[in-house]
Amino acid sequence: RRAPPCTFVVFGGGGDLTKRLLVPAIYNLACAGLLDDGFSIVAVDWAELSDDILRAQFHEALQDFVAKRGTAAAVLRDDIWRWLNTRVSYLRGSFEDPATFERLGARIGSGNAVFYLAVAARFFGTIVDRLGESHLTDEVGETYRRVIVEKPFGHDLNSARELNIRLLRTLRERQIYRIDHYLGKETVQNIMALRFSNGFFEPLWNRQNIDHVQITAAETVGVEKRGRFYEGTGALRDMVPNHLMQLLAMTAMEAPVSFDADAVRDEKSKVLKAIHCTGPEDVVRGQYGGGVLGGTPVRGYRDEPDVAPASRTETYVAMKLAIDNWRWAGVPFYLRTGKRLAVRKTEIAIHFRRAPYALFRDTPVDRLTPNIMTIHIQPTEGVTLQFGAKIPGPTVRLGGVRMKFDYSEWFSEGPSTGYETLIYDCLTGDATLFQRADNIEAGWRAVQPALDWGERTEAAPLCPYAAGSAGPIEADALLARDGRQWQDLA
Ligand code: BG6
């Protein structure tokens, strides 16, 4: 189904996100025939650019994007590029100056519009205020006016609340699309399909059968050129209240009554509100030092550009959380995320309880292979089930085996940026994969105690780890204390 005609306005349209992700996503939507001829892009930015220069930059970005595929689709489709090219225009102006918005209004006219805020967070409030003052967010008749807000949405619970209040002065909740790009990932959306379209997972999905859950988002990259941003942010704020909480919510929420945006978001809110972190002993903050990654020496965080030599910003965090509800009482959820770890890997591992009794003389119950269902989010996409089986031979001996579903073996879809679904959903008015005000606040509320402890050195010390390692040993101790251990980071 084609999306209705729309002017797609990108604030920060000359920036990196637009070129690397948004324009490729729009190209993919055009290839799939999902955009109307009445679709156009207006890029708003302060840089001195012209329509032609911007189009040339988009063209180059698209060529880079398709070249990465290395398949038959590795060539930019000329017909699609010609279609898109004529629909791109540039508007130079400051995000604070009402004159920018006046000119923008003239460019958009009276039709549908999406305003994408691909700008630094300090501009979110101002841009929305200005849009409102210029009546660009007024919806007349059937037309829609929607705003997509990038992350970071606030800096803590209070600032997220304040930002919500500010946006809601101009916009109605249904006009606001707060993005979390993890929800654009196929494998993340698949968690709901897995749980709610199959008969055999859900009956086991509870405290009677699940021992604990581990959620890992490990990265090999360091802070790259984002030292200035990261210094004031850290791994906890950057990854946990948003991305990891989304993974947790998808894994732990109750079945919604339907797939309507509000039904899904109600359930997410409920489970996020039930999260509880007991004390500073359940949080490990780490920071990478120098090390070796993929055979190459890499520098430590404090030696990265724009990072203070005595920085206390964490680049790694591990947490033990409880979910205080009937389904999950007593089942710990362990989360960890960090930069400069040994491998890039995002996954959710559901550890089931052991068999209650071992019939097998040579394999005592504590040596039985643990039953683990791992949902691989990236870079491998799929699901693995680990369980025990008899090793062939005359004696009864047991060994661990794995059953694996791999996305790439089953489906031949070309790679996407993860933004295709999100943009298409916004164009068609489906907010299921976007965060509602209460979801965002619930995510922050869950990590606020850990943020507060992080302010106090004595409560939450910073544990060093070598770049290229599996993280600080203190994170291993967090699980060892409970007689458990992390999935291998290899
Ligand atoms: C972003 C964070 O939101 O997510 C980055 O700001 C992080 O620091 C990135 O690297 C991870 O996204 P992905 O899709 O590579 O897992």
Tab-separated table of N, CA, C and O in Angstrom, residues 290-375:
chain	number	residue	atom	x	y	z
A	290	GLY	N	43.432	1.171	27.039
A	290	GLY	CA	44.030	0.716	25.781
A	290	GLY	C	43.958	-0.796	25.674
A	290	GLY	O	43.784	-1.487	26.680
A	291	GLY	N	44.108	-1.311	24.482
A	291	GLY	CA	44.069	-2.762	24.301
A	291	GLY	C	44.283	-3.122	22.855
A	291	GLY	O	44.718	-2.278	22.057
A	292	VAL	N	43.920	-4.338	22.519
A	292	VAL	CA	44.098	-4.807	21.143
A	292	VAL	C	42.762	-5.333	20.644
A	292	VAL	O	42.101	-6.114	21.314
A	293	LEU	N	42.396	-4.871	19.466
A	293	LEU	CA	41.130	-5.314	18.882
A	293	LEU	C	41.389	-5.769	17.450
A	293	LEU	O	41.915	-4.986	16.650
A	294	GLY	N	41.037	-7.005	17.158
A	294	GLY	CA	41.273	-7.538	15.815
A	294	GLY	C	42.737	-7.419	15.418
A	294	GLY	O	43.046	-7.112	14.274
A	295	GLY	N	43.630	-7.609	16.376
A	295	GLY	CA	45.066	-7.576	16.080
A	295	GLY	C	45.661	-6.175	16.021
A	295	GLY	O	46.866	-6.013	15.872
A	296	THR	N	44.807	-5.150	16.186
A	296	THR	CA	45.318	-3.779	16.110
A	296	THR	C	45.269	-3.124	17.491
A	296	THR	O	44.228	-3.191	18.160
A	297	PRO	N	46.355	-2.487	17.887
A	297	PRO	CA	46.302	-1.789	19.176
A	297	PRO	C	45.354	-0.589	19.084
A	297	PRO	O	45.344	0.119	18.074
A	298	VAL	N	44.550	-0.392	20.113
A	298	VAL	CA	43.653	0.771	20.126
A	298	VAL	C	43.832	1.523	21.445
A	298	VAL	O	44.179	0.935	22.464
A	299	ARG	N	43.560	2.824	21.406
A	299	ARG	CA	43.803	3.615	22.616
A	299	ARG	C	42.628	3.522	23.593
A	299	ARG	O	41.529	3.132	23.224
A	300	GLY	N	42.932	3.937	24.803
A	300	GLY	CA	41.911	3.917	25.841
A	300	GLY	C	40.967	5.108	25.695
A	300	GLY	O	41.249	6.067	24.972
A	301	TYR	N	39.849	5.032	26.408
A	301	TYR	CA	38.838	6.085	26.305
A	301	TYR	C	39.396	7.462	26.650
A	301	TYR	O	39.134	8.447	25.966
A	302	ARG	N	40.200	7.530	27.705
A	302	ARG	CA	40.692	8.837	28.145
A	302	ARG	C	41.645	9.469	27.142
A	302	ARG	O	41.958	10.653	27.247
A	303	ASP	N	42.138	8.675	26.192
A	303	ASP	CA	43.010	9.240	25.154
A	303	ASP	C	42.261	9.557	23.871
A	303	ASP	O	42.858	9.932	22.873
A	304	GLU	N	40.956	9.371	23.873
A	304	GLU	CA	40.171	9.670	22.670
A	304	GLU	C	40.007	11.187	22.544
A	304	GLU	O	40.052	11.904	23.553
A	305	PRO	N	39.800	11.672	21.308
A	305	PRO	CA	39.620	13.113	21.142
A	305	PRO	C	38.408	13.644	21.919
A	305	PRO	O	37.384	12.961	21.990
A	306	ASP	N	38.563	14.830	22.467
A	306	ASP	CA	37.496	15.517	23.206
A	306	ASP	C	37.065	14.807	24.483
A	306	ASP	O	35.945	14.977	24.952
A	307	VAL	N	37.937	13.962	25.022
A	307	VAL	CA	37.624	13.277	26.274
A	307	VAL	C	38.582	13.787	27.348
A	307	VAL	O	39.781	13.927	27.106
A	308	ALA	N	38.062	14.069	28.539
A	308	ALA	CA	38.900	14.589	29.624
A	308	ALA	C	39.895	13.521	30.077
A	308	ALA	O	39.530	12.343	30.160
A	309	PRO	N	41.132	13.914	30.378
A	309	PRO	CA	42.154	12.932	30.766
A	309	PRO	C	41.793	12.154	32.032
A	309	PRO	O	42.277	11.048	32.236
A	310	ALA	N	40.929	12.735	32.876
A	310	ALA	CA	40.534	11.996	34.082
A	310	ALA	C	39.036	11.700	34.034
A	310	ALA	O	38.365	11.630	35.070
A	311	SER	N	38.511	11.522	32.837
A	311	SER	CA	37.071	11.336	32.670
A	311	SER	C	36.530	10.190	33.522
A	311	SER	O	37.164	9.148	33.668
A	312	ARG	N	35.330	10.401	34.071
A	312	ARG	CA	34.675	9.340	34.850
A	312	ARG	C	33.455	8.794	34.117
A	312	ARG	O	32.588	8.120	34.680
A	313	THR	N	33.384	9.134	32.831
A	313	THR	CA	32.244	8.664	32.037
A	313	THR	C	32.371	7.171	31.774
A	313	THR	O	33.437	6.697	31.392
A	314	GLU	N	31.290	6.433	31.958
A	314	GLU	CA	31.362	4.985	31.734
A	314	GLU	C	31.129	4.672	30.252
A	314	GLU	O	30.312	5.310	29.606
A	315	THR	N	31.894	3.690	29.775
A	315	THR	CA	31.709	3.240	28.388
A	315	THR	C	31.112	1.841	28.389
A	315	THR	O	30.954	1.211	27.353
A	316	TYR	N	30.838	1.350	29.591
A	316	TYR	CA	30.282	0.002	29.764
A	316	TYR	C	29.365	0.043	30.969
A	316	TYR	O	29.664	0.710	31.965
A	317	VAL	N	28.279	-0.662	30.887
A	317	VAL	CA	27.446	-0.797	32.081
A	317	VAL	C	26.790	-2.172	32.084
A	317	VAL	O	26.411	-2.693	31.019
A	318	ALA	N	26.765	-2.780	33.254
A	318	ALA	CA	26.031	-4.040	33.424
A	318	ALA	C	25.090	-3.836	34.600
A	318	ALA	O	25.438	-3.149	35.563
A	319	MET	N	23.901	-4.386	34.512
A	319	MET	CA	22.916	-4.181	35.575
A	319	MET	C	22.106	-5.445	35.804
A	319	MET	O	21.847	-6.190	34.863
A	320	LYS	N	21.713	-5.599	37.042
A	320	LYS	CA	20.771	-6.672	37.361
A	320	LYS	C	19.442	-6.023	37.711
A	320	LYS	O	19.393	-5.166	38.601
A	321	LEU	N	18.401	-6.382	36.996
A	321	LEU	CA	17.094	-5.778	37.237
A	321	LEU	C	16.077	-6.837	37.629
A	321	LEU	O	16.161	-7.984	37.181
A	322	ALA	N	15.126	-6.402	38.430
A	322	ALA	CA	14.009	-7.288	38.747
A	322	ALA	C	12.761	-6.717	38.085
A	322	ALA	O	12.664	-5.507	37.884
A	323	ILE	N	11.837	-7.568	37.729
A	323	ILE	CA	10.550	-7.088	37.219
A	323	ILE	C	9.499	-7.549	38.216
A	323	ILE	O	9.261	-8.746	38.380
A	324	ASP	N	8.931	-6.568	38.889
A	324	ASP	CA	8.004	-6.908	39.975
A	324	ASP	C	6.593	-7.117	39.435
A	324	ASP	O	5.751	-6.227	39.535
A	325	ASN	N	6.358	-8.276	38.851
A	325	ASN	CA	4.984	-8.622	38.489
A	325	ASN	C	4.815	-10.136	38.582
A	325	ASN	O	5.764	-10.857	38.893
A	326	TRP	N	3.620	-10.627	38.331
A	326	TRP	CA	3.342	-12.045	38.551
A	326	TRP	C	4.136	-12.929	37.609
A	326	TRP	O	4.559	-14.012	37.967
A	327	ARG	N	4.351	-12.478	36.388
A	327	ARG	CA	5.044	-13.327	35.426
A	327	ARG	C	6.529	-13.472	35.764
A	327	ARG	O	7.116	-14.524	35.571
A	328	TRP	N	7.122	-12.387	36.272
A	328	TRP	CA	8.583	-12.372	36.356
A	328	TRP	C	9.178	-12.294	37.753
A	328	TRP	O	10.395	-12.240	37.885
A	329	ALA	N	8.347	-12.271	38.774
A	329	ALA	CA	8.905	-12.149	40.129
A	329	ALA	C	9.973	-13.219	40.352
A	329	ALA	O	9.757	-14.390	40.057
A	330	GLY	N	11.132	-12.807	40.807
A	330	GLY	CA	12.211	-13.764	41.100
A	330	GLY	C	13.078	-14.129	39.898
A	330	GLY	O	14.011	-14.918	40.045
A	331	VAL	N	12.775	-13.598	38.713
A	331	VAL	CA	13.594	-13.902	37.530
A	331	VAL	C	14.464	-12.692	37.211
A	331	VAL	O	13.965	-11.681	36.719
A	332	PRO	N	15.770	-12.754	37.495
A	332	PRO	CA	16.583	-11.572	37.200
A	332	PRO	C	16.775	-11.350	35.702
A	332	PRO	O	16.875	-12.309	34.936
A	333	PHE	N	16.795	-10.102	35.325
A	333	PHE	CA	17.161	-9.708	33.960
A	333	PHE	C	18.520	-9.002	34.072
A	333	PHE	O	18.629	-7.987	34.750
A	334	TYR	N	19.527	-9.593	33.451
A	334	TYR	CA	20.856	-8.986	33.473
A	334	TYR	C	21.080	-8.285	32.138
A	334	TYR	O	20.896	-8.897	31.080
A	335	LEU	N	21.468	-7.018	32.194
A	335	LEU	CA	21.740	-6.284	30.962
A	335	LEU	C	23.214	-5.898	30.938
A	335	LEU	O	23.792	-5.610	31.979
A	336	ARG	N	23.796	-5.846	29.763
A	336	ARG	CA	25.147	-5.269	29.663
A	336	ARG	C	25.323	-4.651	28.283
A	336	ARG	O	24.795	-5.160	27.282
A	337	THR	N	26.039	-3.568	28.248
A	337	THR	CA	26.348	-2.938	26.969
A	337	THR	C	27.661	-2.196	27.129
A	337	THR	O	27.965	-1.689	28.216
A	338	GLY	N	28.434	-2.149	26.071
A	338	GLY	CA	29.693	-1.427	26.178
A	338	GLY	C	30.345	-1.227	24.832
A	338	GLY	O	29.996	-1.893	23.851
A	339	LYS	N	31.270	-0.295	24.827
A	339	LYS	CA	32.056	-0.028	23.629
A	339	LYS	C	33.407	-0.706	23.756
A	339	LYS	O	33.860	-1.011	24.856
A	340	ARG	N	34.047	-0.915	22.593
A	340	ARG	CA	35.381	-1.537	22.544
A	340	ARG	C	35.417	-2.900	23.237
A	340	ARG	O	36.371	-3.211	23.959
A	341	LEU	N	34.380	-3.676	23.027
A	341	LEU	CA	34.390	-5.044	23.558
A	341	LEU	C	34.925	-5.981	22.471
A	341	LEU	O	35.148	-5.567	21.332
A	342	ALA	N	35.110	-7.237	22.843
A	342	ALA	CA	35.773	-8.188	21.945
A	342	ALA	C	35.029	-8.382	20.622
A	342	ALA	O	35.653	-8.578	19.582
A	343	VAL	N	33.702	-8.353	20.667
A	343	VAL	CA	32.927	-8.586	19.446
A	343	VAL	C	31.732	-7.639	19.389
A	343	VAL	O	31.314	-7.095	20.410
A	344	ARG	N	31.203	-7.492	18.191
A	344	ARG	CA	29.945	-6.764	18.055
A	344	ARG	C	28.839	-7.803	18.073
A	344	ARG	O	28.804	-8.706	17.230
A	345	LYS	N	27.965	-7.675	19.038
A	345	LYS	CA	26.932	-8.694	19.173
A	345	LYS	C	25.792	-8.175	20.031
A	345	LYS	O	26.002	-7.724	21.150
A	346	THR	N	24.588	-8.202	19.491
A	346	THR	CA	23.420	-7.863	20.296
A	346	THR	C	22.540	-9.092	20.353
A	346	THR	O	22.191	-9.651	19.301
A	347	GLU	N	22.215	-9.527	21.545
A	347	GLU	CA	21.384	-10.728	21.657
A	347	GLU	C	20.642	-10.779	22.991
A	347	GLU	O	21.005	-10.108	23.953
A	348	ILE	N	19.583	-11.570	22.965
A	348	ILE	CA	18.806	-11.799	24.181
A	348	ILE	C	18.861	-13.296	24.444
A	348	ILE	O	18.512	-14.084	23.566
A	349	ALA	N	19.336	-13.659	25.626
A	349	ALA	CA	19.440	-15.089	25.926
A	349	ALA	C	18.481	-15.430	27.052
A	349	ALA	O	18.572	-14.889	28.156
A	350	ILE	N	17.536	-16.311	26.739
A	350	ILE	CA	16.557	-16.738	27.735
A	350	ILE	C	17.069	-18.060	28.311
A	350	ILE	O	17.146	-19.052	27.587
A	351	HIS	N	17.436	-18.040	29.558
A	351	HIS	CA	17.954	-19.263	30.190
A	351	HIS	C	16.807	-19.963	30.921
A	351	HIS	O	16.253	-19.416	31.872
A	352	PHE	N	16.490	-21.160	30.466
A	352	PHE	CA	15.389	-21.907	31.090
A	352	PHE	C	15.888	-22.669	32.313
A	352	PHE	O	17.087	-22.898	32.468
A	353	ARG	N	14.966	-23.049	33.145
A	353	ARG	CA	15.342	-23.836	34.329
A	353	ARG	C	15.807	-25.220	33.900
A	353	ARG	O	15.405	-25.725	32.864
A	354	ARG	N	16.632	-25.807	34.739
A	354	ARG	CA	17.120	-27.157	34.456
A	354	ARG	C	16.001	-28.171	34.590
A	354	ARG	O	15.029	-27.936	35.296
A	355	ALA	N	16.248	-29.339	33.988
A	355	ALA	CA	15.352	-30.471	34.237
A	355	ALA	C	15.412	-30.744	35.743
A	355	ALA	O	16.466	-30.598	36.356
A	356	PRO	N	14.296	-31.140	36.339
A	356	PRO	CA	14.280	-31.254	37.808
A	356	PRO	C	15.092	-32.428	38.341
A	356	PRO	O	15.502	-32.442	39.498
A	357	TYR	N	15.357	-33.389	37.482
A	357	TYR	CA	15.970	-34.608	37.995
A	357	TYR	C	16.737	-35.252	36.852
A	357	TYR	O	16.259	-35.275	35.709
A	358	ALA	N	17.940	-35.756	37.132
A	358	ALA	CA	18.727	-36.360	36.055
A	358	ALA	C	18.655	-37.873	36.131
A	358	ALA	O	19.043	-38.483	37.115
A	359	LEU	N	18.131	-38.443	35.056
A	359	LEU	CA	18.029	-39.900	34.993
A	359	LEU	C	19.343	-40.537	34.585
A	359	LEU	O	19.472	-41.745	34.595
A	360	PHE	N	20.277	-39.691	34.182
A	360	PHE	CA	21.452	-40.207	33.498
A	360	PHE	C	22.612	-40.306	34.462
A	360	PHE	O	23.137	-39.300	34.928
A	361	ARG	N	22.982	-41.538	34.741
A	361	ARG	CA	23.987	-41.813	35.766
A	361	ARG	C	25.272	-41.023	35.549
A	361	ARG	O	25.838	-40.464	36.461
A	362	ASP	N	25.703	-40.972	34.286
A	362	ASP	CA	27.008	-40.356	34.027
A	362	ASP	C	26.945	-38.847	33.868
A	362	ASP	O	27.958	-38.197	33.646
A	363	THR	N	25.766	-38.298	33.893
A	363	THR	CA	25.667	-36.841	33.768
A	363	THR	C	24.825	-36.294	34.914
A	363	THR	O	23.602	-36.339	34.867
A	364	PRO	N	25.464	-35.815	35.962
A	364	PRO	CA	24.690	-35.277	37.084
A	364	PRO	C	23.885	-34.053	36.657
A	364	PRO	O	24.214	-33.414	35.648
A	365	VAL	N	22.873	-33.740	37.433
A	365	VAL	CA	21.924	-32.708	37.016
A	365	VAL	C	22.615	-31.362	36.755
A	365	VAL	O	22.271	-30.645	35.831
A	366	ASP	N	23.661	-31.051	37.526
A	366	ASP	CA	24.282	-29.743	37.313
A	366	ASP	C	25.209	-29.749	36.087
A	366	ASP	O	25.792	-28.734	35.745
A	367	ARG	N	25.365	-30.915	35.458
A	367	ARG	CA	26.180	-30.945	34.250
A	367	ARG	C	25.311	-31.048	32.993
A	367	ARG	O	25.829	-31.105	31.877
A	368	LEU	N	24.010	-31.086	33.164
A	368	LEU	CA	23.129	-31.126	31.995
A	368	LEU	C	23.312	-29.817	31.220
A	368	LEU	O	23.537	-28.770	31.815
A	369	THR	N	23.203	-29.896	29.901
A	369	THR	CA	23.339	-28.688	29.094
A	369	THR	C	22.215	-27.727	29.436
A	369	THR	O	21.043	-28.104	29.410
A	370	PRO	N	22.549	-26.485	29.785
A	370	PRO	CA	21.455	-25.556	30.077
A	370	PRO	C	20.617	-25.319	28.818
A	370	PRO	O	21.146	-25.294	27.712
A	371	ASN	N	19.324	-25.192	29.016
A	371	ASN	CA	18.440	-24.897	27.879
A	371	ASN	C	18.377	-23.390	27.697
A	371	ASN	O	17.891	-22.668	28.565
A	372	ILE	N	18.901	-22.937	26.573
A	372	ILE	CA	18.956	-21.498	26.327
A	372	ILE	C	18.365	-21.198	24.961
A	372	ILE	O	18.707	-21.850	23.979
A	373	MET	N	17.493	-20.229	24.929
A	373	MET	CA	17.012	-19.747	23.640
A	373	MET	C	17.654	-18.380	23.431
A	373	MET	O	17.476	-17.482	24.240
A	374	THR	N	18.434	-18.264	22.369
A	374	THR	CA	19.106	-16.992	22.119
A	374	THR	C	18.483	-16.325	20.904
A	374	THR	O	18.390	-16.929	19.841
A	375	ILE	N	18.061	-15.103	21.100
A	375	ILE	CA	17.525	-14.323	19.982
A	375	ILE	C	18.658	-13.419	19.512
A	375	ILE	O	19.098	-12.540	20.248
